[in-house]
Tab-separated table of C-alpha atoms and ligand atoms in Angstrom:
chain	number	residue	atom	x	y	z
R	1	MET	CA	17.842	13.876	162.686
R	2	ARG	CA	14.806	12.387	164.883
R	3	ASP	CA	13.586	13.987	167.820
R	4	ILE	CA	14.714	12.052	171.176
R	5	TYR	CA	13.084	12.562	174.450
R	6	ILE	CA	14.864	11.958	177.469
R	7	TYR	CA	13.569	11.724	181.169
R	8	ASN	CA	15.765	14.226	183.001
R	9	THR	CA	16.044	13.467	186.710
R	10	LEU	CA	16.732	17.017	187.436
R	11	SER	CA	13.412	18.634	185.879
R	12	ARG	CA	11.467	15.364	186.618
R	13	LYS	CA	10.024	15.351	183.199
R	14	LYS	CA	10.776	14.054	179.721
R	15	GLU	CA	12.452	16.579	177.709
R	16	LEU	CA	13.371	16.919	173.825
R	17	PHE	CA	16.961	16.118	173.800
R	18	LYS	CA	18.861	19.284	172.295
R	19	PRO	CA	22.746	18.773	172.325
R	20	VAL	CA	25.398	21.161	173.478
R	21	THR	CA	27.108	21.019	169.844
R	22	PRO	CA	24.904	19.999	166.827
R	23	GLY	CA	25.374	16.494	166.139
R	24	HIS	CA	27.214	15.628	168.846
R	25	VAL	CA	26.624	13.818	172.096
R	26	GLY	CA	28.892	13.914	175.237
R	27	LEU	CA	27.947	10.987	177.718
R	28	TYR	CA	29.503	10.105	181.076
R	29	VAL	CA	28.338	7.084	183.065
R	30	CYS	CA	29.632	6.086	186.594
R	31	GLY	CA	31.402	2.966	185.998
R	32	PRO	CA	32.117	0.054	188.607
R	33	THR	CA	34.119	0.457	191.871
R	34	VAL	CA	36.883	-2.689	190.821
R	35	TYR	CA	36.931	-4.801	194.059
R	36	GLY	CA	34.738	-7.659	193.133
R	37	ASP	CA	33.199	-9.963	190.512
R	38	PRO	CA	30.682	-8.237	188.368
R	39	HIS	CA	27.204	-8.877	189.386
R	40	LEU	CA	23.603	-8.535	188.237
R	41	GLY	CA	23.496	-4.926	189.409
R	42	HIS	CA	26.245	-4.029	186.875
R	43	ALA	CA	24.430	-5.311	183.893
R	44	ARG	CA	21.498	-3.078	183.850
R	45	PRO	CA	23.495	0.176	183.587
R	46	GLY	CA	25.994	-1.400	181.300
R	47	ILE	CA	23.300	-2.422	178.726
R	48	THR	CA	20.995	0.656	179.253
R	49	TYR	CA	23.639	3.358	178.066
R	50	ASP	CA	25.020	0.882	175.620
R	51	VAL	CA	21.410	0.972	173.773
R	52	LEU	CA	21.092	4.761	174.283
R	53	VAL	CA	24.683	5.092	172.636
R	54	ARG	CA	23.676	2.785	170.019
R	55	LEU	CA	20.677	4.595	169.288
R	56	PHE	CA	22.523	7.915	169.038
R	57	ARG	CA	24.874	6.577	166.850
R	58	HIS	CA	22.476	4.677	164.558
R	59	LEU	CA	20.656	8.105	164.146
R	60	GLY	CA	23.851	9.960	163.122
R	61	TYR	CA	25.114	11.146	166.278
R	62	LYS	CA	28.981	11.302	166.989
R	63	VAL	CA	29.073	10.038	170.596
R	64	ARG	CA	31.842	10.293	173.138
R	65	TYR	CA	31.190	7.782	175.548
R	66	VAL	CA	33.206	8.067	178.989
R	67	ARG	CA	32.622	5.380	181.485
R	68	ASN	CA	34.731	5.806	184.519
R	69	ILE	CA	36.704	2.756	186.433
R	70	THR	CA	36.787	3.769	190.379
R	71	ASP	CA	40.324	2.384	191.794
R	72	VAL	CA	40.777	4.385	194.570
R	73	GLY	CA	38.586	6.422	197.094
R	74	HIS	CA	35.449	4.460	197.338
R	75	LEU	CA	35.150	3.939	201.092
R	76	GLU	CA	32.950	0.928	202.791
R	77	ASN	CA	29.365	1.828	203.076
R	78	ASP	CA	29.758	4.877	200.744
R	79	SER	CA	31.087	6.990	203.432
R	80	ASP	CA	33.639	9.138	204.351
R	81	SER	CA	35.167	6.973	206.756
R	82	GLY	CA	35.862	3.309	207.017
R	83	GLU	CA	38.662	1.416	204.533
R	84	ASP	CA	38.823	1.820	200.955
R	85	LYS	CA	36.901	-0.977	199.319
R	86	ILE	CA	39.885	-1.830	196.707
R	87	ALA	CA	42.334	-1.793	199.527
R	88	LYS	CA	40.382	-4.009	201.937
R	89	LYS	CA	40.312	-6.724	199.376
R	90	ALA	CA	43.756	-6.344	198.770
R	91	ARG	CA	44.658	-6.757	202.350
R	92	ILE	CA	42.435	-9.844	202.519
R	93	GLU	CA	43.739	-11.473	199.426
R	94	GLU	CA	47.327	-10.211	200.369
R	95	LEU	CA	47.692	-8.251	196.925
R	96	GLU	CA	48.681	-4.854	196.017
R	97	PRO	CA	45.392	-2.777	195.492
R	98	MET	CA	46.495	-2.286	191.908
R	99	GLU	CA	46.378	-6.012	191.366
R	100	ILE	CA	42.994	-6.056	192.885
R	101	ALA	CA	41.824	-3.254	190.439
R	102	GLN	CA	43.480	-4.858	187.490
R	103	GLU	CA	41.845	-8.514	188.092
R	104	TYR	CA	38.359	-6.872	188.425
R	105	THR	CA	38.740	-4.460	185.583
R	106	ILE	CA	39.551	-7.379	183.428
R	107	ARG	CA	36.344	-9.533	184.926
R	108	TYR	CA	34.011	-6.384	184.174
R	109	HIS	CA	35.143	-5.767	180.726
R	110	ASP	CA	35.022	-9.813	180.069
R	111	ALA	CA	31.291	-9.706	181.338
R	112	MET	CA	30.411	-6.783	179.394
R	113	ARG	CA	31.810	-8.366	176.152
R	114	LYS	CA	29.560	-11.448	176.770
R	115	LEU	CA	26.424	-9.109	176.958
R	116	ASN	CA	27.499	-7.363	173.843
R	117	VAL	CA	28.249	-3.991	175.489
R	118	ALA	CA	30.529	-2.179	173.543
R	119	PRO	CA	33.163	-0.530	174.952
R	120	PRO	CA	33.132	3.156	175.877
R	121	SER	CA	35.456	5.628	173.861
R	122	ILE	CA	37.216	6.456	177.074
R	123	GLU	CA	37.585	4.726	180.166
R	124	PRO	CA	39.459	7.002	182.694
R	125	ARG	CA	40.487	5.536	186.092
R	126	ALA	CA	40.456	7.617	189.209
R	127	SER	CA	44.220	6.962	190.148
R	128	GLY	CA	45.093	8.347	187.098
R	129	HIS	CA	43.575	11.624	187.606
R	130	ILE	CA	44.977	12.834	191.016
R	131	ILE	CA	46.308	16.160	189.521
R	132	GLU	CA	43.064	17.178	188.242
R	133	GLN	CA	41.202	15.987	191.312
R	134	ILE	CA	43.504	18.115	193.678
R	135	SER	CA	43.176	21.455	191.148
R	136	LEU	CA	39.205	20.856	191.612
R	137	VAL	CA	39.851	20.920	195.293
R	138	GLU	CA	41.909	24.024	195.007
R	139	LYS	CA	38.960	25.799	193.091
R	140	ILE	CA	36.199	24.612	195.494
R	141	LEU	CA	38.445	25.897	198.468
R	142	LYS	CA	39.118	28.996	196.760
R	143	ALA	CA	35.191	29.632	195.947
R	144	GLY	CA	34.593	29.459	199.979
R	145	TYR	CA	32.535	26.079	199.742
R	146	ALA	CA	35.297	23.714	201.353
R	147	TYR	CA	37.326	24.087	204.628
R	148	VAL	CA	40.639	22.079	205.519
R	149	SER	CA	40.436	20.053	209.085
R	150	ASN	CA	43.291	18.244	209.947
R	151	GLY	CA	44.861	17.235	206.871
R	152	SER	CA	41.626	16.482	205.069
R	153	VAL	CA	39.657	18.839	202.850
R	154	TYR	CA	35.573	18.506	203.441
R	155	PHE	CA	32.840	20.315	201.308
R	156	ASP	CA	30.830	22.697	203.351
R	157	VAL	CA	27.338	21.953	202.675
R	158	LYS	CA	25.824	24.955	204.846
R	159	ALA	CA	27.761	27.253	202.923
R	160	TYR	CA	27.156	26.130	199.476
R	161	ASP	CA	23.467	25.877	200.318
R	162	LYS	CA	22.972	29.181	201.551
R	163	ASP	CA	24.142	30.665	197.633
R	164	HIS	CA	23.121	27.447	195.686
R	165	LYS	CA	20.507	25.113	197.383
R	166	TYR	CA	22.049	21.803	198.173
R	167	GLY	CA	19.836	18.840	197.243
R	168	ILE	CA	18.150	19.935	193.853
R	169	LEU	CA	18.857	16.757	192.054
R	170	SER	CA	17.771	14.253	194.369
R	171	GLY	CA	14.569	16.616	195.642
R	172	ARG	CA	16.338	16.642	199.122
R	173	VAL	CA	15.977	19.784	201.314
R	174	LEU	CA	18.991	20.158	203.765
R	175	ASP	CA	17.036	21.833	206.538
R	176	GLU	CA	14.759	18.614	206.471
R	177	MET	CA	17.423	16.479	206.041
R	178	ILE	CA	19.035	18.091	209.215
R	179	SER	CA	15.761	17.933	211.438
R	180	ASN	CA	15.210	14.453	210.399
R	181	THR	CA	18.623	13.222	211.627
R	182	ARG	CA	20.150	13.664	215.194
R	183	GLU	CA	23.428	14.661	215.124
R	184	LEU	CA	25.872	11.775	214.964
R	185	ASP	CA	28.702	11.391	217.092
R	186	GLY	CA	32.234	10.877	215.952
R	187	GLN	CA	31.994	13.121	213.030
R	188	GLY	CA	35.713	13.854	213.298
R	189	ASP	CA	37.132	16.555	211.321
R	190	LYS	CA	33.610	17.434	209.564
R	191	HIS	CA	31.593	20.633	210.587
R	192	SER	CA	28.631	18.929	209.878
R	193	PRO	CA	27.219	15.363	209.191
R	194	TYR	CA	26.299	16.362	205.687
R	195	ASP	CA	29.656	17.502	204.724
R	196	PHE	CA	31.717	15.167	202.424
R	197	ALA	CA	35.034	14.610	202.024
R	198	LEU	CA	37.147	16.093	198.961
R	199	TRP	CA	40.293	14.922	200.320
R	200	LYS	CA	41.127	12.498	203.066
R	201	LYS	CA	44.497	12.358	204.916
R	202	ALA	CA	45.786	8.929	204.916
R	203	ALA	CA	46.490	6.876	207.889
R	204	PRO	CA	50.170	5.874	208.041
R	205	GLU	CA	49.250	2.080	207.179
R	206	HIS	CA	47.255	3.188	204.008
R	207	ILE	CA	48.844	2.129	200.763
R	208	MET	CA	47.127	4.130	198.186
R	209	LYS	CA	48.023	7.716	198.835
R	210	TRP	CA	49.399	10.807	197.077
R	211	PRO	CA	51.159	13.914	198.058
R	212	SER	CA	48.863	17.044	198.081
R	213	PRO	CA	48.995	20.756	199.539
R	214	TRP	CA	47.049	19.447	202.682
R	215	SER	CA	48.394	15.864	203.221
R	216	GLU	CA	49.415	12.495	201.842
R	217	GLY	CA	46.065	11.338	201.119
R	218	PHE	CA	43.672	10.313	198.397
R	219	PRO	CA	40.324	12.125	196.971
R	220	GLY	CA	37.054	11.567	198.392
R	221	TRP	CA	34.959	9.102	195.915
R	222	HIS	CA	32.535	11.646	194.568
R	223	LEU	CA	35.272	14.065	193.213
R	224	GLU	CA	36.710	11.888	190.211
R	225	CYS	CA	33.789	11.959	188.404
R	226	SER	CA	33.253	15.870	188.442
R	227	ALA	CA	37.186	16.028	187.580
R	228	MET	CA	37.194	13.418	184.582
R	229	SER	CA	33.711	14.315	183.307
R	230	GLU	CA	34.929	17.851	182.900
R	231	LYS	CA	38.430	16.776	181.420
R	232	TYR	CA	36.808	14.571	178.700
R	233	LEU	CA	33.386	16.295	178.130
R	234	GLY	CA	34.044	19.932	178.990
R	235	SER	CA	32.375	22.182	181.497
R	236	GLN	CA	28.919	21.527	180.398
R	237	PHE	CA	28.137	18.407	178.801
R	238	ASP	CA	24.713	16.525	177.257
R	239	ILE	CA	23.855	13.503	179.423
R	240	HIS	CA	25.277	11.837	182.822
R	241	GLY	CA	23.836	8.476	183.432
R	242	GLY	CA	24.182	5.948	186.323
R	243	GLY	CA	21.971	3.591	188.653
R	244	MET	CA	19.553	5.178	190.754
R	245	ASP	CA	21.586	4.329	193.698
R	246	LEU	CA	23.979	6.780	192.752
R	247	LEU	CA	21.656	9.529	192.985
R	248	PHE	CA	22.029	10.642	196.522
R	249	PRO	CA	24.752	11.201	197.786
R	250	HIS	CA	27.339	10.646	194.778
R	251	HIS	CA	25.504	12.631	192.084
R	252	GLU	CA	24.174	15.231	194.393
R	253	CYS	CA	27.697	15.686	195.464
R	254	GLU	CA	28.988	15.836	192.124
R	255	PHE	CA	26.468	18.682	191.010
R	256	ALA	CA	27.302	20.666	194.017
R	257	GLN	CA	31.308	20.285	193.186
R	258	ASN	CA	30.500	21.074	189.586
R	259	MET	CA	28.471	24.316	190.690
R	260	ALA	CA	31.105	25.092	193.546
R	261	SER	CA	33.935	24.826	191.267
R	262	ARG	CA	32.885	26.410	187.970
R	263	GLY	CA	29.286	27.960	188.512
R	264	THR	CA	27.356	25.304	186.246
R	265	SER	CA	25.913	22.650	187.155
R	266	GLY	CA	27.856	20.716	184.289
R	267	VAL	CA	24.928	18.252	182.888
R	268	ASN	CA	22.152	18.925	180.785
R	269	TYR	CA	20.267	15.749	181.286
R	270	TRP	CA	20.609	13.234	184.446
R	271	MET	CA	19.475	9.721	183.754
R	272	HIS	CA	18.979	7.196	186.588
R	273	ASN	CA	18.304	3.520	185.550
R	274	ASN	CA	16.089	1.644	188.000
R	275	MET	CA	17.549	-1.409	190.183
R	276	ILE	CA	17.201	-5.117	189.760
R	277	THR	CA	15.432	-6.450	192.958
R	278	ILE	CA	15.432	-10.461	193.676
R	279	LYS	CA	11.596	-11.701	194.706
R	280	GLY	CA	11.150	-7.911	195.484
R	281	GLN	CA	14.312	-7.337	197.799
R	282	LYS	CA	17.189	-5.684	197.286
R	283	MET	CA	20.329	-7.473	196.176
R	284	GLY	CA	22.871	-7.702	198.748
R	285	LYS	CA	25.551	-9.952	200.078
R	286	SER	CA	24.197	-10.113	203.385
R	287	LEU	CA	20.831	-11.003	202.417
R	288	GLY	CA	22.172	-14.374	200.468
R	289	ASN	CA	20.968	-13.368	197.032
R	290	PHE	CA	23.957	-12.011	195.517
R	291	ILE	CA	24.351	-13.259	191.875
R	292	THR	CA	27.357	-12.683	190.170
R	293	LEU	CA	27.088	-12.149	186.203
R	294	ASN	CA	29.477	-15.873	185.964
R	295	GLU	CA	27.317	-17.563	188.015
R	296	LEU	CA	24.328	-16.280	185.955
R	297	PHE	CA	25.817	-17.621	182.845
R	298	SER	CA	26.960	-20.802	184.210
R	299	GLY	CA	24.123	-21.683	186.689
R	300	ALA	CA	26.281	-21.888	189.747
R	301	ASN	CA	24.639	-20.339	192.306
R	302	SER	CA	21.689	-21.895	194.475
R	303	VAL	CA	19.080	-19.400	193.530
R	304	LEU	CA	19.375	-20.316	190.035
R	305	LYS	CA	17.407	-23.359	188.580
R	306	GLN	CA	19.549	-23.386	185.533
R	307	ALA	CA	22.191	-21.305	183.575
R	308	TYR	CA	21.236	-18.144	181.420
R	309	SER	CA	23.003	-17.107	178.568
R	310	PRO	CA	23.989	-13.570	178.402
R	311	MET	CA	21.873	-12.747	175.708
R	312	THR	CA	18.957	-13.953	177.383
R	313	VAL	CA	20.111	-11.667	180.409
R	314	ARG	CA	20.358	-8.619	178.190
R	315	PHE	CA	16.988	-9.684	176.288
R	316	PHE	CA	15.349	-9.861	179.985
R	317	ILE	CA	16.964	-6.122	180.944
R	318	LEU	CA	15.635	-4.652	177.939
R	319	GLN	CA	12.041	-6.145	178.280
R	320	ALA	CA	11.401	-3.546	181.349
R	321	HIS	CA	11.693	0.123	180.753
R	322	TYR	CA	14.982	1.119	182.269
R	323	ARG	CA	13.442	3.556	184.829
R	324	GLY	CA	11.064	0.923	186.182
R	325	THR	CA	12.217	-1.918	188.629
R	326	LEU	CA	12.905	-5.111	187.395
R	327	ASP	CA	12.403	-8.050	189.566
R	328	PHE	CA	14.489	-11.221	188.772
R	329	SER	CA	12.954	-14.594	188.971
R	330	ASN	CA	13.741	-17.942	187.559
R	331	GLU	CA	10.418	-17.950	185.709
R	332	ALA	CA	10.952	-14.230	184.297
R	333	LEU	CA	14.426	-15.385	182.995
R	334	GLN	CA	12.920	-18.547	181.599
R	335	ALA	CA	10.123	-16.436	179.762
R	336	SER	CA	12.927	-14.520	178.489
R	337	GLU	CA	15.026	-17.078	177.107
R	338	LYS	CA	11.600	-18.676	175.275
R	339	GLY	CA	11.054	-15.151	173.868
R	340	LEU	CA	14.119	-14.431	172.641
R	341	ARG	CA	14.679	-18.137	170.782
R	342	ARG	CA	11.228	-16.974	168.799
R	343	ILE	CA	12.860	-13.896	167.820
R	344	MET	CA	16.015	-15.571	166.505
R	345	GLN	CA	14.410	-18.053	164.774
R	346	ALA	CA	12.361	-15.226	163.093
R	347	GLN	CA	15.390	-13.558	162.186
R	348	LYS	CA	16.865	-16.593	160.702
R	349	ASP	CA	13.747	-16.956	158.874
R	350	SER	CA	13.078	-13.431	157.505
R	351	SER	CA	16.538	-13.426	155.964
R	352	ARG	CA	15.531	-16.603	153.851
R	353	LEU	CA	12.122	-15.419	152.872
R	354	THR	CA	11.648	-14.749	148.996
R	355	ALA	CA	9.907	-11.874	147.853
R	356	ASP	CA	6.616	-12.112	145.544
R	357	THR	CA	6.674	-9.341	143.106
R	358	ASN	CA	2.857	-9.522	142.980
R	359	ALA	CA	2.108	-9.348	146.513
R	360	PRO	CA	0.900	-5.703	147.612
R	361	ASP	CA	2.369	-3.611	150.457
R	362	ASN	CA	1.666	-5.379	154.062
R	363	PRO	CA	-0.121	-2.719	155.660
R	364	GLU	CA	1.260	-3.994	159.249
R	365	MET	CA	4.591	-4.082	158.323
R	366	ASP	CA	4.554	-0.266	157.093
R	367	SER	CA	3.957	1.181	160.322
R	368	ILE	CA	6.050	-1.561	162.479
R	369	VAL	CA	9.368	0.240	161.821
R	370	GLU	CA	8.319	3.768	162.528
R	371	LYS	CA	6.756	2.732	165.556
R	372	ILE	CA	9.592	1.020	166.926
R	373	TYR	CA	11.687	4.180	166.249
R	374	GLU	CA	9.293	6.212	167.933
R	375	ALA	CA	9.298	3.709	170.945
R	376	LEU	CA	13.151	3.932	171.287
R	377	CYS	CA	13.365	7.930	170.933
R	378	ASP	CA	10.740	8.081	173.524
R	379	ASP	CA	12.870	8.135	176.510
R	380	LEU	CA	14.500	4.429	175.350
R	381	ASN	CA	11.133	2.670	175.622
R	382	THR	CA	12.347	-0.960	174.726
R	383	PRO	CA	9.677	-2.863	175.991
R	384	VAL	CA	7.254	-1.039	173.488
R	385	ALA	CA	10.107	-1.357	170.874
R	386	LEU	CA	10.417	-5.193	171.702
R	387	SER	CA	6.381	-5.451	171.624
R	388	TYR	CA	6.082	-4.271	167.864
R	389	ILE	CA	9.299	-6.516	166.950
R	390	PHE	CA	7.310	-9.281	168.152
R	391	ASP	CA	4.557	-8.168	165.579
R	392	ALA	CA	7.342	-8.442	163.008
R	393	VAL	CA	8.030	-12.153	164.074
R	394	LYS	CA	4.306	-12.971	163.713
R	395	ILE	CA	4.690	-11.634	160.213
R	396	VAL	CA	7.500	-13.497	159.234
R	397	ASN	CA	6.097	-16.927	160.782
R	398	SER	CA	2.770	-16.159	158.526
R	399	ALA	CA	5.044	-15.494	155.380
R	400	LYS	CA	7.222	-18.559	156.177
R	401	ASP	CA	3.898	-20.765	156.652
R	402	ARG	CA	2.531	-19.048	153.339
R	403	GLN	CA	-0.256	-17.778	154.617
R	404	ILE	CA	0.698	-14.338	153.276
R	405	SER	CA	3.260	-13.182	150.849
R	406	LEU	CA	5.278	-10.514	150.921
R	407	ASN	CA	7.206	-8.019	148.466
R	408	ALA	CA	10.482	-6.824	148.261
R	409	LYS	CA	9.647	-3.422	150.289
R	410	ASP	CA	8.232	-5.555	153.116
R	411	ILE	CA	11.392	-7.683	153.266
R	412	GLU	CA	13.443	-4.969	153.314
R	413	LYS	CA	11.790	-3.611	156.226
R	414	LEU	CA	11.972	-6.757	157.942
R	415	ASN	CA	15.765	-6.567	157.692
R	416	THR	CA	15.778	-3.191	159.059
R	417	VAL	CA	13.848	-4.601	162.182
R	418	PHE	CA	16.210	-7.707	162.509
R	419	THR	CA	19.603	-6.458	161.705
R	420	ASP	CA	19.695	-2.491	162.095
R	421	ILE	CA	17.248	-2.345	165.083
R	422	LEU	CA	17.331	-5.710	166.825
R	423	GLY	CA	20.995	-6.186	166.454
R	424	GLY	CA	22.378	-2.920	165.754
R	425	ILE	CA	20.783	-0.745	168.402
R	426	LEU	CA	19.379	-3.255	170.858
R	427	GLY	CA	22.320	-5.261	170.576
R	428	ILE	CA	20.487	-8.718	170.437
R	429	CYS	CA	22.460	-11.482	168.371
R	430	ASP	CA	22.479	-14.844	167.968
R	431	GLU	CA	25.021	-16.460	170.666
R	432	GLU	CA	25.421	-19.878	168.538
R	433	ASN	CA	27.757	-18.020	166.179
R	434	GLY	CA	29.344	-15.448	168.209
R	435	ASP	CA	29.151	-11.771	168.602
R	436	GLY	CA	26.703	-10.576	165.973
R	437	HIS	CA	28.421	-12.395	163.294
R	438	GLN	CA	25.447	-14.227	162.297
R	439	GLY	CA	24.750	-11.911	159.604
R	440	VAL	CA	28.067	-12.365	158.255
R	441	VAL	CA	27.490	-16.188	158.028
R	442	ASP	CA	24.034	-16.016	156.319
R	443	SER	CA	25.561	-14.077	153.747
R	444	LEU	CA	28.532	-15.823	152.878
R	445	VAL	CA	26.387	-19.264	153.010
R	446	ASN	CA	24.217	-17.700	150.628
R	447	MET	CA	26.806	-16.489	148.558
R	448	VAL	CA	28.392	-19.853	148.018
R	449	LEU	CA	24.863	-21.295	147.418
R	450	GLU	CA	24.374	-18.921	144.309
R	451	VAL	CA	27.613	-19.888	142.923
R	452	ARG	CA	26.377	-23.683	143.374
R	453	LYS	CA	23.254	-22.726	142.041
R	454	LYS	CA	25.062	-21.430	138.832
R	455	ALA	CA	27.110	-24.693	138.534
R	456	LYS	CA	24.132	-26.766	138.726
R	457	GLU	CA	22.374	-24.686	135.821
R	458	ASN	CA	25.399	-25.402	133.687
R	459	LYS	CA	25.301	-29.192	134.764
R	460	ASP	CA	28.666	-28.712	136.544
R	461	TRP	CA	27.765	-31.494	139.081
R	462	THR	CA	31.469	-31.919	140.234
R	463	THR	CA	31.436	-28.357	141.619
R	464	SER	CA	27.929	-28.227	142.853
R	465	ASP	CA	28.733	-31.767	144.809
R	466	ARG	CA	31.984	-30.543	146.186
R	467	ILE	CA	30.105	-27.144	147.347
R	468	ARG	CA	27.833	-29.376	149.218
R	469	ASP	CA	30.211	-31.722	150.820
R	470	GLU	CA	32.611	-28.685	151.782
R	471	LEU	CA	29.836	-27.089	153.573
R	472	LYS	CA	28.586	-30.312	155.203
R	473	GLN	CA	32.538	-30.480	156.731
R	474	SER	CA	31.929	-26.932	157.846
R	475	GLY	CA	28.831	-27.889	159.880
R	476	ILE	CA	26.260	-26.436	157.413
R	477	LEU	CA	23.829	-28.890	155.870
R	478	ILE	CA	22.032	-27.949	152.541
R	479	LYS	CA	18.570	-29.335	151.397
R	480	ASP	CA	17.611	-28.771	147.662
R	481	THR	CA	13.534	-27.877	147.575
R	482	LYS	CA	11.154	-27.047	144.743
R	483	GLU	CA	11.626	-23.595	146.001
R	484	GLY	CA	15.451	-23.333	145.933
R	485	THR	CA	18.132	-24.600	148.662
R	486	GLU	CA	17.589	-24.341	152.287
R	487	TRP	CA	20.335	-24.503	154.817
R	488	SER	CA	20.811	-25.215	158.452
R	489	PHE	CA	23.535	-25.796	161.126
R	490	GLU	CA	24.396	-29.436	161.606
T	1	LIG	ZN1	30.329	8.609	189.637
């Protein structure tokens, strides 16, 4: 297997990936809190970790990809007070919280499918893992890193910091955090403002609550990921991913919970994708620049000059390295749309090139495939990989214009670039013909044309004309030329 290097947020450097179990990858990614339409911010982690999973699988690893659904415990402003995001939406829309969670889970799945993001292997819900979360709280209490206060349970950050140092993952130092912040009023049941809730006692009117040793209540937001990643991937697994916005406090708290409950951080490589900005600004409802994915696909948002197809969005996201910021603008999206069109045309053209047995090996083609793999295995460098794919596009265009000729080996390499890498790993496929079925359509049409060629050789004009007419009825036009038969969609 090829070596893969991953930038580890914990060590702040690129590291050679060494799996816990040879040939296997355990990956956990924080999924959405399902209380609103999926938006531009959901597309980047969805696509980034999809490419990571596709790359590992392509290289022969068996991947268990766990991406959770947060349907309880995520409070407004990511804090320990305030209303549950899902309960609030349910109250406004006069629905059951589970109706909200169901509705927005479906919309999230739908948007991911359009973006050609493959579903995870396991998609656990926080509300389905209350028992595991209660048992985790019990372990942390027993270890002395939590306290019960008025029916709620809080993680004792100061006690934990003495033994393990709090803030290692995000690079924060507790003493500095304390000296930089004045003690906030209204900490309520907490001993310190840095403590965070493991279990919250529910107010009487709160709908989503469960019995526990401490109160009728609900788990703290950070707890679910510690509980569910351990359950499905084991106490020490390979990779934990998520957006940079989750690094603190969410992942820092997860790290501390893992350490406090099982004595290990739980994760070998922490990966964080950077954010998408809009004209340099963070996207937010209050800033009036909030774009949902459906608006992006339909153009129905005043920020948008036009609709952008899901594949254009995917291509746009992969044109930047996942750790860099990515600024959204109509101009950038329009440029991506153009670039994507060029690549897809080259993909079609390359499948119709005929080999010249006398052509020498193309020196450029020789190194392109290797360079693309190197880029992808170097911390998922998709922009560099795409720049080599554009080199392959140039070769296809020269061959098409008959400026150069390619032998069968070169054409095979083009096939690797446009089918295995572009379609298989980067997940970029032709939208005109649905979800990546272009290759199937191509080979079926080519097969039918082969039968027609035989019929013509046998002067069986009835069959050859029938094939031409029936293809036309299916929307496929054929044209006989000196070189053979060309075809295109009507
Ligand atoms: Zn999480």
